[in-house]
Amino acid sequence: MKRIVIFASGSGSNAENLIKFFLDSDHASVIQIFCNNPHAKVLDRAKRLGVSALSFNRVAFTKTDDVLDILKATEPDLIVLAGFLWKFPEHILKCFENKVINIHPALLPKYGGKGMYGMNVHNAIIQNNESETGITIHYVNENYDEGAIIFQVTCQVSKQDTAEDVAAKIHKLEMEYFPKVVEQLLNE
Ligand code: GRF
């Protein structure tokens, strides 16, 4: 069995979708959720779905080896950032080369970087009259949203669309494609 761990900061709809997708799999499963916010909804979802979850603070993540040591002990085949808002520290990346991926709700390299998350991204798409947007799944490196792109898929943005409409289209793409891309990466 391949072992997936997920880092999430907020609602965790992608985390839940990944957990459920791999419940039926003989090849992989989500074994641990890591969360930097003790009040995040993702922790309730993990509990409901019976997946172990732990929250940690910034010091444990960036200044000590606390999170790194736990991560090493879980022996993940893939570390999936799903709505995780902190920069991933270099000392952890170094130990898991080409094993950390992220999903971004736009077509990188556009609409990426610090502050470009959630509705900020979709509002910018509307403000700039973009006619398309999409999702990007990419490897994580030491800079926000700059690692090698693994997968992108687009959707149209019509003139009538609000930022909320765009968010709904993106959510649909994420639900459909993210688990499949994770599965494919684990099979490679
Ligand atoms: C998703 O749109 C994802 O692309 C981005 O953060 C959002 C997380 O949503 N990185 P959720 O917490 O999975 O519901």
mmCIF file of C-alpha atoms and ligand atoms in Angstrom:
data_model
loop_
_atom_site.group_PDB
_atom_site.id
_atom_site.type_symbol
_atom_site.label_atom_id
_atom_site.label_comp_id
_atom_site.label_asym_id
_atom_site.label_seq_id
_atom_site.Cartn_x
_atom_site.Cartn_y
_atom_site.Cartn_z
ATOM 1 C CA MET A 1 0.000 0.000 0.000
ATOM 2 C CA LYS A 2 1.265 3.446 -0.940
ATOM 3 C CA ARG A 3 1.003 5.959 1.870
ATOM 4 C CA ILE A 4 -0.434 9.440 1.327
ATOM 5 C CA VAL A 5 -0.255 12.221 3.889
ATOM 6 C CA ILE A 6 -2.108 15.494 3.505
ATOM 7 C CA PHE A 7 -1.287 18.967 4.811
ATOM 8 C CA ALA A 8 -4.310 21.266 5.025
ATOM 9 C CA SER A 9 -5.129 24.547 6.771
ATOM 10 C CA GLY A 10 -8.832 25.099 6.322
ATOM 11 C CA SER A 11 -12.049 23.524 5.150
ATOM 12 C CA GLY A 12 -10.488 20.369 3.767
ATOM 13 C CA SER A 13 -12.948 19.498 1.005
ATOM 14 C CA ASN A 14 -10.029 18.290 -1.112
ATOM 15 C CA ALA A 15 -8.650 16.295 1.802
ATOM 16 C CA GLU A 16 -12.037 14.632 2.299
ATOM 17 C CA ASN A 17 -12.342 13.908 -1.406
ATOM 18 C CA LEU A 18 -8.895 12.286 -1.444
ATOM 19 C CA ILE A 19 -9.617 10.239 1.676
ATOM 20 C CA LYS A 20 -12.890 8.932 0.196
ATOM 21 C CA PHE A 21 -11.382 8.222 -3.232
ATOM 22 C CA PHE A 22 -8.651 6.043 -1.737
ATOM 23 C CA LEU A 23 -10.989 4.211 0.661
ATOM 24 C CA ASP A 24 -11.828 1.973 -2.273
ATOM 25 C CA SER A 25 -8.235 1.511 -3.389
ATOM 26 C CA ASP A 26 -6.058 -1.550 -2.869
ATOM 27 C CA HIS A 27 -2.978 0.439 -3.817
ATOM 28 C CA ALA A 28 -2.980 3.590 -1.703
ATOM 29 C CA SER A 29 -4.597 5.252 1.257
ATOM 30 C CA VAL A 30 -4.527 8.527 3.155
ATOM 31 C CA ILE A 31 -2.897 7.701 6.448
ATOM 32 C CA GLN A 32 -2.391 11.050 8.159
ATOM 33 C CA ILE A 33 -3.636 14.641 8.071
ATOM 34 C CA PHE A 34 -1.325 17.429 9.236
ATOM 35 C CA CYS A 35 -2.941 20.760 10.050
ATOM 36 C CA ASN A 36 -1.511 24.089 11.175
ATOM 37 C CA ASN A 37 -4.827 25.365 12.580
ATOM 38 C CA PRO A 38 -6.344 23.577 15.592
ATOM 39 C CA HIS A 39 -9.799 24.969 14.689
ATOM 40 C CA ALA A 40 -9.785 23.999 11.011
ATOM 41 C CA LYS A 41 -12.770 22.123 9.641
ATOM 42 C CA VAL A 42 -10.434 19.591 8.064
ATOM 43 C CA LEU A 43 -9.821 18.150 11.545
ATOM 44 C CA ASP A 44 -13.552 17.404 11.961
ATOM 45 C CA ARG A 45 -13.622 15.781 8.547
ATOM 46 C CA ALA A 46 -10.618 13.583 9.397
ATOM 47 C CA LYS A 47 -12.240 12.528 12.669
ATOM 48 C CA ARG A 48 -15.530 11.683 10.928
ATOM 49 C CA LEU A 49 -13.683 9.632 8.311
ATOM 50 C CA GLY A 50 -11.468 7.865 10.834
ATOM 51 C CA VAL A 51 -8.164 9.267 9.601
ATOM 52 C CA SER A 52 -5.522 10.246 12.123
ATOM 53 C CA ALA A 53 -4.971 14.009 12.279
ATOM 54 C CA LEU A 54 -2.619 16.233 14.176
ATOM 55 C CA SER A 55 -2.151 19.955 14.431
ATOM 56 C CA PHE A 56 1.149 21.703 14.899
ATOM 57 C CA ASN A 57 2.445 25.219 15.394
ATOM 58 C CA ARG A 58 4.891 27.295 13.390
ATOM 59 C CA VAL A 59 7.870 26.576 15.649
ATOM 60 C CA ALA A 60 7.386 22.814 15.414
ATOM 61 C CA PHE A 61 7.125 23.123 11.646
ATOM 62 C CA THR A 62 9.822 25.613 10.751
ATOM 63 C CA LYS A 63 12.300 25.945 13.618
ATOM 64 C CA THR A 64 12.611 22.414 14.985
ATOM 65 C CA ASP A 65 12.534 18.890 13.603
ATOM 66 C CA ASP A 66 9.306 18.032 15.451
ATOM 67 C CA VAL A 67 7.044 17.871 12.399
ATOM 68 C CA LEU A 68 9.850 16.480 10.240
ATOM 69 C CA ASP A 69 10.434 13.610 12.665
ATOM 70 C CA ILE A 70 6.746 12.677 12.748
ATOM 71 C CA LEU A 71 6.591 12.910 8.976
ATOM 72 C CA LYS A 72 9.640 10.661 8.594
ATOM 73 C CA ALA A 73 8.051 8.119 10.923
ATOM 74 C CA THR A 74 4.917 7.968 8.743
ATOM 75 C CA GLU A 75 7.077 7.012 5.705
ATOM 76 C CA PRO A 76 4.888 8.751 3.125
ATOM 77 C CA ASP A 77 5.110 7.938 -0.582
ATOM 78 C CA LEU A 78 3.464 11.268 -1.363
ATOM 79 C CA ILE A 79 2.882 14.438 0.656
ATOM 80 C CA VAL A 80 -0.123 16.316 -0.678
ATOM 81 C CA LEU A 81 -0.754 19.969 0.157
ATOM 82 C CA ALA A 82 -4.477 20.570 -0.148
ATOM 83 C CA GLY A 83 -5.330 24.100 0.866
ATOM 84 C CA PHE A 84 -2.202 24.412 3.002
ATOM 85 C CA LEU A 85 -1.305 28.054 3.513
ATOM 86 C CA TRP A 86 2.158 28.065 5.076
ATOM 87 C CA LYS A 87 5.312 27.909 3.043
ATOM 88 C CA PHE A 88 6.770 24.405 3.168
ATOM 89 C CA PRO A 89 10.154 24.615 4.953
ATOM 90 C CA GLU A 90 13.314 23.744 3.063
ATOM 91 C CA HIS A 91 14.633 21.332 5.710
ATOM 92 C CA ILE A 92 11.523 19.179 5.196
ATOM 93 C CA LEU A 93 11.526 19.492 1.396
ATOM 94 C CA LYS A 94 15.133 18.321 1.339
ATOM 95 C CA CYS A 95 14.129 15.010 2.960
ATOM 96 C CA PHE A 96 11.231 14.392 0.572
ATOM 97 C CA GLU A 97 12.514 15.384 -2.841
ATOM 98 C CA ASN A 98 9.871 15.100 -5.581
ATOM 99 C CA LYS A 99 7.396 13.789 -3.059
ATOM 100 C CA VAL A 100 5.577 17.011 -2.148
ATOM 101 C CA ILE A 101 2.796 18.281 -4.405
ATOM 102 C CA ASN A 102 0.283 21.117 -4.183
ATOM 103 C CA ILE A 103 -2.988 22.030 -5.838
ATOM 104 C CA HIS A 104 -3.510 25.638 -6.878
ATOM 105 C CA PRO A 105 -6.871 27.053 -7.989
ATOM 106 C CA ALA A 106 -5.602 28.860 -11.114
ATOM 107 C CA LEU A 107 -3.426 28.319 -14.147
ATOM 108 C CA LEU A 108 0.099 28.874 -12.852
ATOM 109 C CA PRO A 109 2.379 30.712 -13.412
ATOM 110 C CA LYS A 110 -0.441 33.271 -13.502
ATOM 111 C CA TYR A 111 -2.276 34.073 -10.261
ATOM 112 C CA GLY A 112 0.257 32.428 -7.962
ATOM 113 C CA GLY A 113 2.523 33.610 -5.157
ATOM 114 C CA LYS A 114 2.038 34.891 -1.642
ATOM 115 C CA GLY A 115 -1.522 36.036 -0.911
ATOM 116 C CA MET A 116 -2.909 34.289 -3.984
ATOM 117 C CA TYR A 117 -5.223 31.761 -2.389
ATOM 118 C CA GLY A 118 -8.949 31.126 -2.089
ATOM 119 C CA MET A 119 -11.269 33.927 -3.182
ATOM 120 C CA ASN A 120 -8.320 36.296 -3.762
ATOM 121 C CA VAL A 121 -7.491 34.230 -6.834
ATOM 122 C CA HIS A 122 -11.044 34.108 -8.185
ATOM 123 C CA ASN A 123 -11.618 37.831 -7.548
ATOM 124 C CA ALA A 124 -8.463 38.623 -9.517
ATOM 125 C CA ILE A 125 -9.661 36.433 -12.410
ATOM 126 C CA ILE A 126 -12.932 38.420 -12.582
ATOM 127 C CA GLN A 127 -11.228 41.798 -12.180
ATOM 128 C CA ASN A 128 -8.886 41.033 -15.067
ATOM 129 C CA ASN A 129 -11.710 39.811 -17.327
ATOM 130 C CA GLU A 130 -10.022 36.465 -17.898
ATOM 131 C CA SER A 131 -11.927 34.209 -20.266
ATOM 132 C CA GLU A 132 -10.496 31.036 -18.744
ATOM 133 C CA THR A 133 -9.047 29.747 -15.522
ATOM 134 C CA GLY A 134 -8.352 26.281 -14.142
ATOM 135 C CA ILE A 135 -6.366 24.231 -11.680
ATOM 136 C CA THR A 136 -2.674 23.428 -11.453
ATOM 137 C CA ILE A 137 -1.134 20.477 -9.646
ATOM 138 C CA HIS A 138 2.587 20.977 -9.190
ATOM 139 C CA TYR A 139 5.639 19.892 -7.241
ATOM 140 C CA VAL A 140 6.481 22.087 -4.280
ATOM 141 C CA ASN A 141 9.799 23.888 -4.089
ATOM 142 C CA GLU A 142 11.112 26.613 -1.795
ATOM 143 C CA ASN A 143 9.052 29.347 -3.485
ATOM 144 C CA TYR A 144 5.270 29.703 -3.399
ATOM 145 C CA ASP A 145 3.588 28.113 -6.452
ATOM 146 C CA GLU A 146 6.783 27.807 -8.508
ATOM 147 C CA GLY A 147 7.600 24.093 -8.634
ATOM 148 C CA ALA A 148 7.378 22.024 -11.824
ATOM 149 C CA ILE A 149 3.864 21.676 -13.191
ATOM 150 C CA ILE A 150 2.434 18.152 -13.231
ATOM 151 C CA PHE A 151 -1.095 18.752 -14.513
ATOM 152 C CA GLN A 152 -3.432 21.555 -15.566
ATOM 153 C CA VAL A 153 -7.009 21.629 -16.756
ATOM 154 C CA THR A 154 -8.955 24.716 -17.779
ATOM 155 C CA CYS A 155 -12.532 25.941 -17.604
ATOM 156 C CA GLN A 156 -14.232 28.874 -19.279
ATOM 157 C CA VAL A 157 -15.117 32.079 -17.464
ATOM 158 C CA SER A 158 -18.102 33.860 -18.957
ATOM 159 C CA LYS A 159 -18.808 37.588 -18.753
ATOM 160 C CA GLN A 160 -21.689 36.944 -16.347
ATOM 161 C CA ASP A 161 -19.641 34.840 -13.943
ATOM 162 C CA THR A 162 -19.019 36.144 -10.426
ATOM 163 C CA ALA A 163 -15.992 35.150 -8.354
ATOM 164 C CA GLU A 164 -18.282 32.687 -6.546
ATOM 165 C CA ASP A 165 -19.248 31.099 -9.867
ATOM 166 C CA VAL A 166 -15.570 30.718 -10.705
ATOM 167 C CA ALA A 167 -14.915 29.185 -7.281
ATOM 168 C CA ALA A 168 -17.659 26.623 -7.941
ATOM 169 C CA LYS A 169 -16.181 25.697 -11.333
ATOM 170 C CA ILE A 170 -12.729 25.313 -9.808
ATOM 171 C CA HIS A 171 -14.088 23.220 -6.957
ATOM 172 C CA LYS A 172 -15.687 20.854 -9.468
ATOM 173 C CA LEU A 173 -12.395 20.449 -11.362
ATOM 174 C CA GLU A 174 -10.512 19.824 -8.116
ATOM 175 C CA MET A 175 -12.976 17.145 -7.006
ATOM 176 C CA GLU A 176 -12.772 15.397 -10.369
ATOM 177 C CA TYR A 177 -9.070 15.536 -11.177
ATOM 178 C CA PHE A 178 -6.992 15.793 -7.988
ATOM 179 C CA PRO A 179 -7.461 12.192 -6.787
ATOM 180 C CA LYS A 180 -6.822 10.839 -10.282
ATOM 181 C CA VAL A 181 -3.567 12.773 -10.606
ATOM 182 C CA VAL A 182 -2.438 11.624 -7.153
ATOM 183 C CA GLU A 183 -3.232 8.030 -8.105
ATOM 184 C CA GLN A 184 -1.323 8.353 -11.355
ATOM 185 C CA LEU A 185 1.730 9.796 -9.613
ATOM 186 C CA LEU A 186 1.748 6.919 -7.146
ATOM 187 C CA ASN A 187 1.584 4.420 -9.989
ATOM 188 C CA GLU A 188 4.555 5.910 -11.820
HETATM 189 C C1 GRF B 1 -8.512 24.715 -2.969
HETATM 190 O O1 GRF B 1 -9.122 25.588 -3.872
HETATM 191 C C2 GRF B 1 -7.086 24.465 -3.378
HETATM 192 O O2 GRF B 1 -6.872 24.543 -4.743
HETATM 193 C C3 GRF B 1 -6.338 25.570 -2.708
HETATM 194 O O3 GRF B 1 -7.009 25.786 -1.489
HETATM 195 C C4 GRF B 1 -8.363 25.355 -1.603
HETATM 196 C C5 GRF B 1 -8.612 24.399 -0.475
HETATM 197 O O4 GRF B 1 -9.957 24.087 -0.307
HETATM 198 N N1 GRF B 1 -4.935 25.285 -2.596
HETATM 199 P P1 GRF B 1 -10.358 22.934 0.702
HETATM 200 O O5 GRF B 1 -9.784 23.286 2.060
HETATM 201 O O6 GRF B 1 -9.799 21.659 0.166
HETATM 202 O O7 GRF B 1 -11.860 22.907 0.752
#
